[in-house]
Coordinates of C-alpha atoms and ligand atoms in Angstrom, one line a residue:
X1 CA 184.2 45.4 55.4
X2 CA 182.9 48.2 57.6
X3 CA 179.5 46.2 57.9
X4 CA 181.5 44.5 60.7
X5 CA 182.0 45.3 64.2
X6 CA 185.7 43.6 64.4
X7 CA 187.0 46.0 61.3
X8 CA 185.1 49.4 62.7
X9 CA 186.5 48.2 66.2
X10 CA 190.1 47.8 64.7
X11 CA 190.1 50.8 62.8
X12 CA 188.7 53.4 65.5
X13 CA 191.1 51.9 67.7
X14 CA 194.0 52.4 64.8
X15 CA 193.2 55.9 64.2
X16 CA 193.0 57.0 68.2
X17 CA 196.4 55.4 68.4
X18 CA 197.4 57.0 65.3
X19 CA 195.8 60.5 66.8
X20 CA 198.2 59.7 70.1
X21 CA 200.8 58.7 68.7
X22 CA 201.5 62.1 66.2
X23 CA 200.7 64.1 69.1
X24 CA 203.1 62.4 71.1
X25 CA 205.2 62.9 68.5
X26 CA 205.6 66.1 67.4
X27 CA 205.3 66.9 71.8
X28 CA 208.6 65.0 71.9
X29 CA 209.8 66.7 68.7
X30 CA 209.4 70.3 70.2
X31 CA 210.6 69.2 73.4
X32 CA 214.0 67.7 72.2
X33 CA 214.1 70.4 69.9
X34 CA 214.1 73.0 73.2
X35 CA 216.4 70.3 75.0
X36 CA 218.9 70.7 72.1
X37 CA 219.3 74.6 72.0
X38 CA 219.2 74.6 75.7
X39 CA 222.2 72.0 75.8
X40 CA 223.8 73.7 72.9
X41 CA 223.5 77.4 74.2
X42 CA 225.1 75.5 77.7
X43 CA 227.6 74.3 76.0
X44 CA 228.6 77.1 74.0
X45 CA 228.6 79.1 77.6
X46 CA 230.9 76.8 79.1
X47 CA 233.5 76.9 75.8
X48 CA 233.6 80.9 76.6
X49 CA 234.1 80.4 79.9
X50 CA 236.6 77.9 79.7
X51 CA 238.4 79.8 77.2
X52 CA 238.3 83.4 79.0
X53 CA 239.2 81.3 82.1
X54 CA 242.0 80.0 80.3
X55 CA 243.5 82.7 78.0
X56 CA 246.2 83.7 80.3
X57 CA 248.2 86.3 78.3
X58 CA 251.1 85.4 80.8
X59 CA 251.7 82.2 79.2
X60 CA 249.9 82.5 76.1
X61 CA 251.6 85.3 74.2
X62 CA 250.4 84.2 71.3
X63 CA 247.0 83.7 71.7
X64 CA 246.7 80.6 68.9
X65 CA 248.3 78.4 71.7
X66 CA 245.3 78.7 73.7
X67 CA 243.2 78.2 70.5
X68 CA 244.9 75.2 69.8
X69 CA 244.0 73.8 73.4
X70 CA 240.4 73.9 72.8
X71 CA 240.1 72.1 69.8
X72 CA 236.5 70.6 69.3
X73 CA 235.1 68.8 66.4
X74 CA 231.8 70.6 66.8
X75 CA 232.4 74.0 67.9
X76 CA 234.7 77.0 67.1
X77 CA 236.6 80.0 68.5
X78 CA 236.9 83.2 67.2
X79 CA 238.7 86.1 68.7
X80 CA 237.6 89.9 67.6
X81 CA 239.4 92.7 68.1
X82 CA 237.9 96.5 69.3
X83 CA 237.1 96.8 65.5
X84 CA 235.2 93.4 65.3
X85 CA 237.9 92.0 62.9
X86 CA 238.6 88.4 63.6
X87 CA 242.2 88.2 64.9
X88 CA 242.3 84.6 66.0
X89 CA 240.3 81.8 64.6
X90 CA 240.2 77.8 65.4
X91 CA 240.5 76.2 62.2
X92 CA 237.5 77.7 61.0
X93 CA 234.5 75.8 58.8
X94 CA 232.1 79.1 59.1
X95 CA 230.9 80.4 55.7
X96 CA 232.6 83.7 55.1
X97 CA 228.7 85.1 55.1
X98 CA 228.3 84.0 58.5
X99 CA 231.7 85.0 59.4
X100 CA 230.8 88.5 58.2
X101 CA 227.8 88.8 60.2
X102 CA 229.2 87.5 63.5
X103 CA 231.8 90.3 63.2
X104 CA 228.5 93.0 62.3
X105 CA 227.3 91.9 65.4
X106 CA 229.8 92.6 67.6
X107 CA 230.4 95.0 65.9
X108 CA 227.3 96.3 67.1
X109 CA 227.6 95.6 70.4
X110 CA 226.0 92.2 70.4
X111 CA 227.0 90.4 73.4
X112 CA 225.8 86.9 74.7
X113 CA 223.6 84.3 72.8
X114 CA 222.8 85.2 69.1
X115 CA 221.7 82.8 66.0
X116 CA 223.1 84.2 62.9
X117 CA 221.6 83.2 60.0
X118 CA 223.2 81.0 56.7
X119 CA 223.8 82.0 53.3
X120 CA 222.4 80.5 50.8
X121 CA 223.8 77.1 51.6
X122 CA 224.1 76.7 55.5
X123 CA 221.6 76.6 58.3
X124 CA 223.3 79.5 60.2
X125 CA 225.5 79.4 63.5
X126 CA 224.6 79.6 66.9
X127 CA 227.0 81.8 69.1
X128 CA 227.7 83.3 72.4
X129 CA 229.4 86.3 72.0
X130 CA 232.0 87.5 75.4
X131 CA 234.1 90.5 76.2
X132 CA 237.6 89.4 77.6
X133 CA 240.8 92.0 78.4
X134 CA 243.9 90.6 77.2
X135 CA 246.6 93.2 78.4
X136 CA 244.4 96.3 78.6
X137 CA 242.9 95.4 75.1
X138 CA 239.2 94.7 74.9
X139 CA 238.7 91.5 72.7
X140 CA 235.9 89.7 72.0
X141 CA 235.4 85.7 72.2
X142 CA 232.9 84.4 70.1
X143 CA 232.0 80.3 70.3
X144 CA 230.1 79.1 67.5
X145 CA 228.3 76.2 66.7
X146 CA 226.7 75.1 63.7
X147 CA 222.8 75.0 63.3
X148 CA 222.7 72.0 60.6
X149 CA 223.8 69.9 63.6
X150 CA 220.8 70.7 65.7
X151 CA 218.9 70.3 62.6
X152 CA 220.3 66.5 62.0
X153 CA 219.6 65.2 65.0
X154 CA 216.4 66.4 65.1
X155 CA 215.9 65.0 61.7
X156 CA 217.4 61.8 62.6
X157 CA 214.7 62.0 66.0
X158 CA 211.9 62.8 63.4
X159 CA 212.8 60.0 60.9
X160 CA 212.9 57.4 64.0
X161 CA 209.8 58.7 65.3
X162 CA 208.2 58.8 61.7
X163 CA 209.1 55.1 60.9
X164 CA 208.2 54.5 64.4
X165 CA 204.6 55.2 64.2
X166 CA 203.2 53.6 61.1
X167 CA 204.8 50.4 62.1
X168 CA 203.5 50.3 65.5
X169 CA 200.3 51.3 64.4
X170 CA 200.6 48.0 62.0
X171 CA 201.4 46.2 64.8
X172 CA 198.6 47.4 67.3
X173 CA 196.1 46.9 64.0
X174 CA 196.6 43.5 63.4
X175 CA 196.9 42.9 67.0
X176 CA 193.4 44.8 68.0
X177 CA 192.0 42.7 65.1
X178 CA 193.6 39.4 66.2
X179 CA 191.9 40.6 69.6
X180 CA 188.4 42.2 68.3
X181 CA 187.7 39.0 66.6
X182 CA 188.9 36.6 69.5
X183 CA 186.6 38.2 71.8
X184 CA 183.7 38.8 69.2
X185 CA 183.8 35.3 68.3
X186 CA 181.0 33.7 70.5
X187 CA 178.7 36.5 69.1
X188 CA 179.1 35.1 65.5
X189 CA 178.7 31.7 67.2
X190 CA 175.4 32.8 69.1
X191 CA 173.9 34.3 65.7
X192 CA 174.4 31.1 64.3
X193 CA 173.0 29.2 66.9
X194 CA 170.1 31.6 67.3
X195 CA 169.2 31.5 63.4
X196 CA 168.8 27.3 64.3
X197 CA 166.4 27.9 66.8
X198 CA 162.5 28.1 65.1
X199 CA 159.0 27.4 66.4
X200 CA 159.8 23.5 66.7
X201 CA 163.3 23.6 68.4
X202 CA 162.5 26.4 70.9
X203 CA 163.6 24.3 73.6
X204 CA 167.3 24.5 72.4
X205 CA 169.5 27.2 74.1
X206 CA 172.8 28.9 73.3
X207 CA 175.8 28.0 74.6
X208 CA 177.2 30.2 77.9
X209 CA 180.6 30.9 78.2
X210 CA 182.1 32.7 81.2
X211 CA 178.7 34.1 82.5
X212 CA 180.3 36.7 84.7
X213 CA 181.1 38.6 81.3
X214 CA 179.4 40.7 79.1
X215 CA 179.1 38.4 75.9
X216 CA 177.9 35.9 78.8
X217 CA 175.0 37.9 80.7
X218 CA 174.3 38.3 76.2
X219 CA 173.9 34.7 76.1
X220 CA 172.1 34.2 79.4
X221 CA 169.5 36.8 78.7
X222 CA 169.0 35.4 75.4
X223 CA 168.2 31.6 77.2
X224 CA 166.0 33.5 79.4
X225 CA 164.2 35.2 76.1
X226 CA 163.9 31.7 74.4
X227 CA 162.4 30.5 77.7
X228 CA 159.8 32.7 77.9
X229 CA 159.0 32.3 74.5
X230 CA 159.0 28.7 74.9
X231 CA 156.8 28.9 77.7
X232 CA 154.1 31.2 75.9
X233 CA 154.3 29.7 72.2
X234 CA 153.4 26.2 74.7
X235 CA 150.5 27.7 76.4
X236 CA 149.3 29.3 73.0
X237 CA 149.8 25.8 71.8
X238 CA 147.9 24.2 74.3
X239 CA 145.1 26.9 74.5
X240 CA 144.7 26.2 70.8
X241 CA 144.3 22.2 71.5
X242 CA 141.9 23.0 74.7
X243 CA 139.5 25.7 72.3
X244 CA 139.2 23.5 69.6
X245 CA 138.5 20.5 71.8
X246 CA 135.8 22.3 73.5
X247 CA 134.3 23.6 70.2
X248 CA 134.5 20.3 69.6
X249 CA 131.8 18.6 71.6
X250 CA 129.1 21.3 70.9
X251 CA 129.6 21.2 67.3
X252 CA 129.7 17.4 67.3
X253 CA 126.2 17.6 69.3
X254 CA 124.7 19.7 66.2
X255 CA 126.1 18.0 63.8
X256 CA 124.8 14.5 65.0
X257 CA 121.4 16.1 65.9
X258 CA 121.1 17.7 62.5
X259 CA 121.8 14.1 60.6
X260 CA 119.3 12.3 63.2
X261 CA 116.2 14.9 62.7
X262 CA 116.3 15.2 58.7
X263 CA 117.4 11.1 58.2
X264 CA 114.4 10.3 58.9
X265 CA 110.9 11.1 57.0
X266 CA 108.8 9.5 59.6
X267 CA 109.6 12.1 62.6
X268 CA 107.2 14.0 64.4
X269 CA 106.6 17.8 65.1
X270 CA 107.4 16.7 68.5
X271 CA 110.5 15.4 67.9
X272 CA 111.9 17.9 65.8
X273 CA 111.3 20.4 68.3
X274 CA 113.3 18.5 71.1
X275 CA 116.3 18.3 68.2
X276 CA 116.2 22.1 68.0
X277 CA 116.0 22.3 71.6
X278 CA 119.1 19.7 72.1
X279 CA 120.9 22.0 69.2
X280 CA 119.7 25.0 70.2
X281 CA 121.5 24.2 73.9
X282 CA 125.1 23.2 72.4
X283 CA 124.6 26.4 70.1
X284 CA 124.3 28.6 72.9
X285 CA 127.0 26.5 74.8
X286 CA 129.0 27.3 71.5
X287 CA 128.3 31.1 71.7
X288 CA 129.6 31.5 75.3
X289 CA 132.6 29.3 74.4
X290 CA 133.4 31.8 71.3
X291 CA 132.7 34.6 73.8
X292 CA 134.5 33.7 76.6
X293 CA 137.7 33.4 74.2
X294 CA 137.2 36.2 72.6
X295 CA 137.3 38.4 75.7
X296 CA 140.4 36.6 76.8
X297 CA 141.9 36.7 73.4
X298 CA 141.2 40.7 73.4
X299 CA 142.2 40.7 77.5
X300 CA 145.5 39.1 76.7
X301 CA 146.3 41.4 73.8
X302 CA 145.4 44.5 75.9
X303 CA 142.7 45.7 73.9
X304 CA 140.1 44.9 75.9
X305 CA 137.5 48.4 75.9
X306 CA 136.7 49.0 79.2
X307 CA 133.7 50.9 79.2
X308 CA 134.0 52.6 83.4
X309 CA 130.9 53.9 85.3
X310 CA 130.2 54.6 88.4
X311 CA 127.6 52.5 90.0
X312 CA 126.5 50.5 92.9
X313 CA 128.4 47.3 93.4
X314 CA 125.7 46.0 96.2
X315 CA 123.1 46.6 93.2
X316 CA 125.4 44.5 90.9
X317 CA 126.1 41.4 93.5
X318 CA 122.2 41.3 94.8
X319 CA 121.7 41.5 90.9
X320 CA 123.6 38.4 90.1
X321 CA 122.0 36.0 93.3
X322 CA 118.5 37.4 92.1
X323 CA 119.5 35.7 88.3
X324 CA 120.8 32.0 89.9
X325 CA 118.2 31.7 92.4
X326 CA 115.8 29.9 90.1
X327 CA 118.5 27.9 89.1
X328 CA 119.7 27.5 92.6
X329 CA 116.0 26.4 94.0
X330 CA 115.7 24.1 90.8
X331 CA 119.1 22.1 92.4
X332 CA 117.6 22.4 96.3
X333 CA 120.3 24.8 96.8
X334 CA 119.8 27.7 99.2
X335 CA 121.3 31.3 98.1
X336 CA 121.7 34.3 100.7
X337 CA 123.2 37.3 100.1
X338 CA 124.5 40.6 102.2
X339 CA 125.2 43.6 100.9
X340 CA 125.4 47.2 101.8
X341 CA 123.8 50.2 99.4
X342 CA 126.0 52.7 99.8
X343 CA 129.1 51.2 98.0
X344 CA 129.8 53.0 95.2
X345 CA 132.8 51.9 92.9
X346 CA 134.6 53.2 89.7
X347 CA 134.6 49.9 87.3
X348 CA 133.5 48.2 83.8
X349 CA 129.6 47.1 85.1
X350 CA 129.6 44.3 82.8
X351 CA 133.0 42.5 83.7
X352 CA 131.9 43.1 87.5
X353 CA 128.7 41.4 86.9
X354 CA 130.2 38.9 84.7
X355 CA 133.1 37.8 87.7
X356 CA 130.4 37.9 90.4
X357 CA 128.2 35.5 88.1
X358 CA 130.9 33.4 87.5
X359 CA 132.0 33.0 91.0
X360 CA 128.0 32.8 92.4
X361 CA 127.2 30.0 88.9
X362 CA 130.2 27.8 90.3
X363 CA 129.5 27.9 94.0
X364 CA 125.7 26.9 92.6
X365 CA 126.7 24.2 90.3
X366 CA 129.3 22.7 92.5
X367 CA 127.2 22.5 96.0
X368 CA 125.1 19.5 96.1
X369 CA 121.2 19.6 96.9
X370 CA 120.7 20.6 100.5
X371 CA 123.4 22.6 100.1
X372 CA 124.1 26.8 100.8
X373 CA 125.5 29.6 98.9
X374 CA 126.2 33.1 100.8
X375 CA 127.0 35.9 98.6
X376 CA 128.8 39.1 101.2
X377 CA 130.0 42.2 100.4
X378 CA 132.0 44.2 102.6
X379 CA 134.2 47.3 102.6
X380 CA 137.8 47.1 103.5
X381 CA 140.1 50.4 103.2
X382 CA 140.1 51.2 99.8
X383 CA 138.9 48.1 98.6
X384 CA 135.4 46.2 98.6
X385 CA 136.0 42.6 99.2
X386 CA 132.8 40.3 98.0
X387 CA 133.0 36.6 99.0
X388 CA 131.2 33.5 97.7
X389 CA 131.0 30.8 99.9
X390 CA 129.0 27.4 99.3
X391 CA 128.9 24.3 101.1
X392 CA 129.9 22.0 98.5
X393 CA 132.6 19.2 98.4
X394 CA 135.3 21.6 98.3
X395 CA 138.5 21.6 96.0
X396 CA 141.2 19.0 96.8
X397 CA 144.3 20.7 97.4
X398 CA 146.7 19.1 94.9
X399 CA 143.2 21.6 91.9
X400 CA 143.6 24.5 94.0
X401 CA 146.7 26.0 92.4
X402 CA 145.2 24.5 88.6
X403 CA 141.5 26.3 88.7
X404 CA 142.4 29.3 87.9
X405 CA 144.3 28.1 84.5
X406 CA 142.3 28.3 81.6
X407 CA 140.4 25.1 80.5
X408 CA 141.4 23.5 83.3
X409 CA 138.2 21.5 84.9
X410 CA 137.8 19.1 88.3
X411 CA 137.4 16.0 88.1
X412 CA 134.4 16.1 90.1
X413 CA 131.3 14.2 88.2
X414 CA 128.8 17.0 88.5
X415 CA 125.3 16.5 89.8
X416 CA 123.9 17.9 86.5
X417 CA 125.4 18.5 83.0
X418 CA 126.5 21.8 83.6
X419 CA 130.2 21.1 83.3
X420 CA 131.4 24.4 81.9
X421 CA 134.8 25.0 79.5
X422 CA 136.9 25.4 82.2
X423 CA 136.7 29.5 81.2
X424 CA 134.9 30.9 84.2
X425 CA 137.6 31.1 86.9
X426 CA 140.3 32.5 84.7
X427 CA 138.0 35.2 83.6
X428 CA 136.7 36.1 86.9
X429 CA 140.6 36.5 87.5
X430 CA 141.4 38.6 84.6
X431 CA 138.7 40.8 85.5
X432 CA 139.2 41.5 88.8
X433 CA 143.2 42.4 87.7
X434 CA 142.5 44.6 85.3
X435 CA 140.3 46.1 87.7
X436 CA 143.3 46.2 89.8
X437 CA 142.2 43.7 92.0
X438 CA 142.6 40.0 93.0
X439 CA 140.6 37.0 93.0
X440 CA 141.5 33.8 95.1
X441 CA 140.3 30.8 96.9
X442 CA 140.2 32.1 100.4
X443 CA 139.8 28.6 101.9
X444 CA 137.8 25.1 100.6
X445 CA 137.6 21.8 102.3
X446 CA 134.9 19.7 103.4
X447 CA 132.6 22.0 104.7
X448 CA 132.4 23.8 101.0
X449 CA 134.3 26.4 99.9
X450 CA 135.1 30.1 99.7
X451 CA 136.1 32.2 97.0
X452 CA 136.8 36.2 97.7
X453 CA 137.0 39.3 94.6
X454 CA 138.9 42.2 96.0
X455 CA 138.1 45.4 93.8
X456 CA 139.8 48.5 94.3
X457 CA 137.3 51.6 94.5
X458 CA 139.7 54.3 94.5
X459 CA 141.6 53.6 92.4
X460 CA 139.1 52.8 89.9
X461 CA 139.4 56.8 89.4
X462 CA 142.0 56.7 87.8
X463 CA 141.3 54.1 85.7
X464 CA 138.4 56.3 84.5
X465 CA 140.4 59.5 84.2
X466 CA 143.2 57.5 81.6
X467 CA 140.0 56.2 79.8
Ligands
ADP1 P1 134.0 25.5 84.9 O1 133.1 26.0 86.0 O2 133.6 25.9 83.6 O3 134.4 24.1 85.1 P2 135.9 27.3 86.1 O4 137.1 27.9 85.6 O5 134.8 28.2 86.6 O6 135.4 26.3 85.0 O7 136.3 26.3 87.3 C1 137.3 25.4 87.2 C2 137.2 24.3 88.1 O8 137.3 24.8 89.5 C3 135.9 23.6 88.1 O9 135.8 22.6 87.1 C4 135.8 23.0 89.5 O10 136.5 21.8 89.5 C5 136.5 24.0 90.4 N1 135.6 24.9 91.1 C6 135.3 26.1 90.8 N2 134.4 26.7 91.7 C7 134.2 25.7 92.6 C8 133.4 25.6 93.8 N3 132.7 26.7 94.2 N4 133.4 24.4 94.5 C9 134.1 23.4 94.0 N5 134.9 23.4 92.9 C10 134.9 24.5 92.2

């Protein structure tokens, strides 16, 4: 029962009525208990003074006439001679006890407001006790009221408040729990809706109700959580289709060239050699495939080791054109390159290499024969900026958003079968990110195209310090 939020709701709000409403209570209590003696000492004041007021020896020889004037149901007049002995009483209902201590009292010398306690039986009386002369004699008028009165209406206050406060706290319980579940109602109804939604129906999404509240912005941020989830279980999804399709073709290669060279016994050295060669390439294709995924797999996850040093990035760049200009001469492709010595950077040398390569391997593979490549690096504030450009076809606008999405290839016919997996740009990317940098196509068209890495070097400090 406790296990839900409508019953702890209900009963925390039960008991911090039930806490208010005692307090309140026994606050009113004490205060109509003070507001009782105050109205009964003022009343018992006014009596005496009425009476002294009144008790005009003149006409009242005989002072039970004057007694007989002030008759009240709740209160009674005593008169006391010098010696304290009750001379004149209204038709009295005071206990002989009591009686006997009023007259100690004044005996005493007691004047004014006085509660004299009960016998066994009775609450006690409260009095007012006043000198008044009645022809040269000092008498004494004492007004008394019973206490049991006070106490029953206060006991008849407590009993009203008392049955009072259980019964509006039954009320205010059922109510609060009528309420609690009213308004906790869509969360039971989002649960259940949530528990539908699995791997296959991620595209479902809760129901909102009044979005401006807080149950609402619950079921909105929810939507937005399923989105996201929908959006990366569909690129896990389609990065899975893309891998295997591009281990795929490699694999297929082997495989074929595997069943060719041993089904038949007639083969030469010669051939067999150009099968390993032919397997040997898609192999190799196959190992920087595998490679390439698993650095983005490890990238994506976070748990990629950088391993920072601080090195020359001119050395790096000049490094990279050096390694493709065989390849570039081989296509008729003409590869320049500027750089400056002295720029030092922070930064993982392999990645670097590895996004300067990719970048400088592209602009090679994608520039027809005839064509040029300029490799630049330049220093720019805190940053180094290094920029590939080529004079290839270009990229039409409608691919320059898509190349840097992984797998994603042009649909240019390449001069050569170097088409790679569609790998190289998002890498470059990632690397120069989690370098703290940025890579993007500065501009491409006709003329060719031009790609620029921007790489942080200060930074790069602290990248070593947290490593
Ligand atoms: P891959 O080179 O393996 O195809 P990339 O991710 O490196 O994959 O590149 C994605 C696509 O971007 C290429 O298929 C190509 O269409 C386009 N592209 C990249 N670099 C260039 C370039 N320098 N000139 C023209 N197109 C390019």
């Amino acid at each position: 029962m406790l296990h839900s939020v409508r019953a702890r709701l209900t009963l925390w709000y039960t008991a911090i009525l039930a806490l208010v409403l005692v307090i309140f209570g026994a606050v009113s209590y004490v205060l109509l208990a003070r507001e009782i003696r105050a109205e009964t000492d003022a009343s018992l004041a006014d009596t005496a003074h009425e009476f002294a007021a009144a008790f005009d020896p003149a006409e009242h020889t005989r002072g039970r006439d004057a007694l007989l004037d002030f008759r009240y149901s709740d209160r009674e007049i005593l008169v006391l001679s010098p010696r304290a002995e009750v001379v004149m009483a209204s038709k009295s209902r005071i206990g002989t006890v009591e009686r006997k201590r009023i007259e100690a009292f004044v005996r005493a010398g007691g004047r004014g407001l006085h509660s004299i306690p009960g016998g066994e039986e009775g609450d006690g009386v409260r009095i007012i006790a006043t000198p008044i002369d009645v022809l040269g004699t000092h008498y004494t008028v004492v007004v008394a009221r019973a206490l049991s009165e006070q106490a029953d209406r206060l006991e008849s206050a407590a009993q009203a408040v008392f049955f009072a406060i259980p019964v509006a706290l039954l009320v205010a319980a059922a109510g609060g729990y009528l309420l609690a579940r009213k308004s906790l109602g869509p969360v039971t109804v989002m649960s259940l809706k949530a528990r539908q939604i699995g791997a296959e129906t991620l595209d479902e999404r809760i129901e909102i109700g009044n979005e401006r509240d807080e149950l609402g912005f619950l079921a909105v941020t929810l939507n937005g959580l399923l989105e996201r989830l929908q959006g990366s279980f569909e690129s896990q999804r389609r990065f899975m289709a893309d891998a295997s399709h591009e281990l795929r073709t490699p694999i297929a290669i082997i495989q074929g060239e595997a069943d060719v060279a041993l089904g038949r016994r007639d083969r030469s050295a010669e051939d067999y050699r150009e099968s390993i060669e032919v397997m040997q390439r898609a192999a190799r294709k196959l190992t920087r495939i595998v490679q390439n995924l698993f650095l983005l797999a490890r990238g994506d996850a976070g748990r990629y080791p950088m391993s920072m040093s601080r090195f020359y990035l001119g050395e790096i760049v000049a490094d990279c054109v050096r390694g493709m200009r065989s390849v570039a001469q081989s296509r008729g492709v003409t590869i320049t390159c500027s750089t400056a010595e002295d720029m030092v950077i922070v930064a993982d040398e392999e990645l670097i290499h590895r996004l300067v390569l990719n970048l400088v391997e592209n602009a090679v593979k994608f520039t027809p024969e005839g064509g040029k490549v300029h490799v630049s690096l330049a220093s720019q504030g805190g940053s180094y900026a290094i920029r590939v450009a080529d004079t290839g076809h270009g990229i039409p606008a409608s691919e320059q958003e898509r190349i840097f999405e992984r797998f994603y290839r042009g649909d240019r016919i390449l001069p050569t079968n170097a088409g790679g997996a569609g790998l190289g740009l998002p890498i470059a990317r990632w690397i120069a990110e989690v370098h703290g940098g940025e890579l993007r196509l500065d501009h491409s068209g006709a003329e060719g195209s031009e790609f620029v890495a921007v790489l942080p070097n200060g930074c790069s400090e602290d990248l070593v310090a947290s490593g």
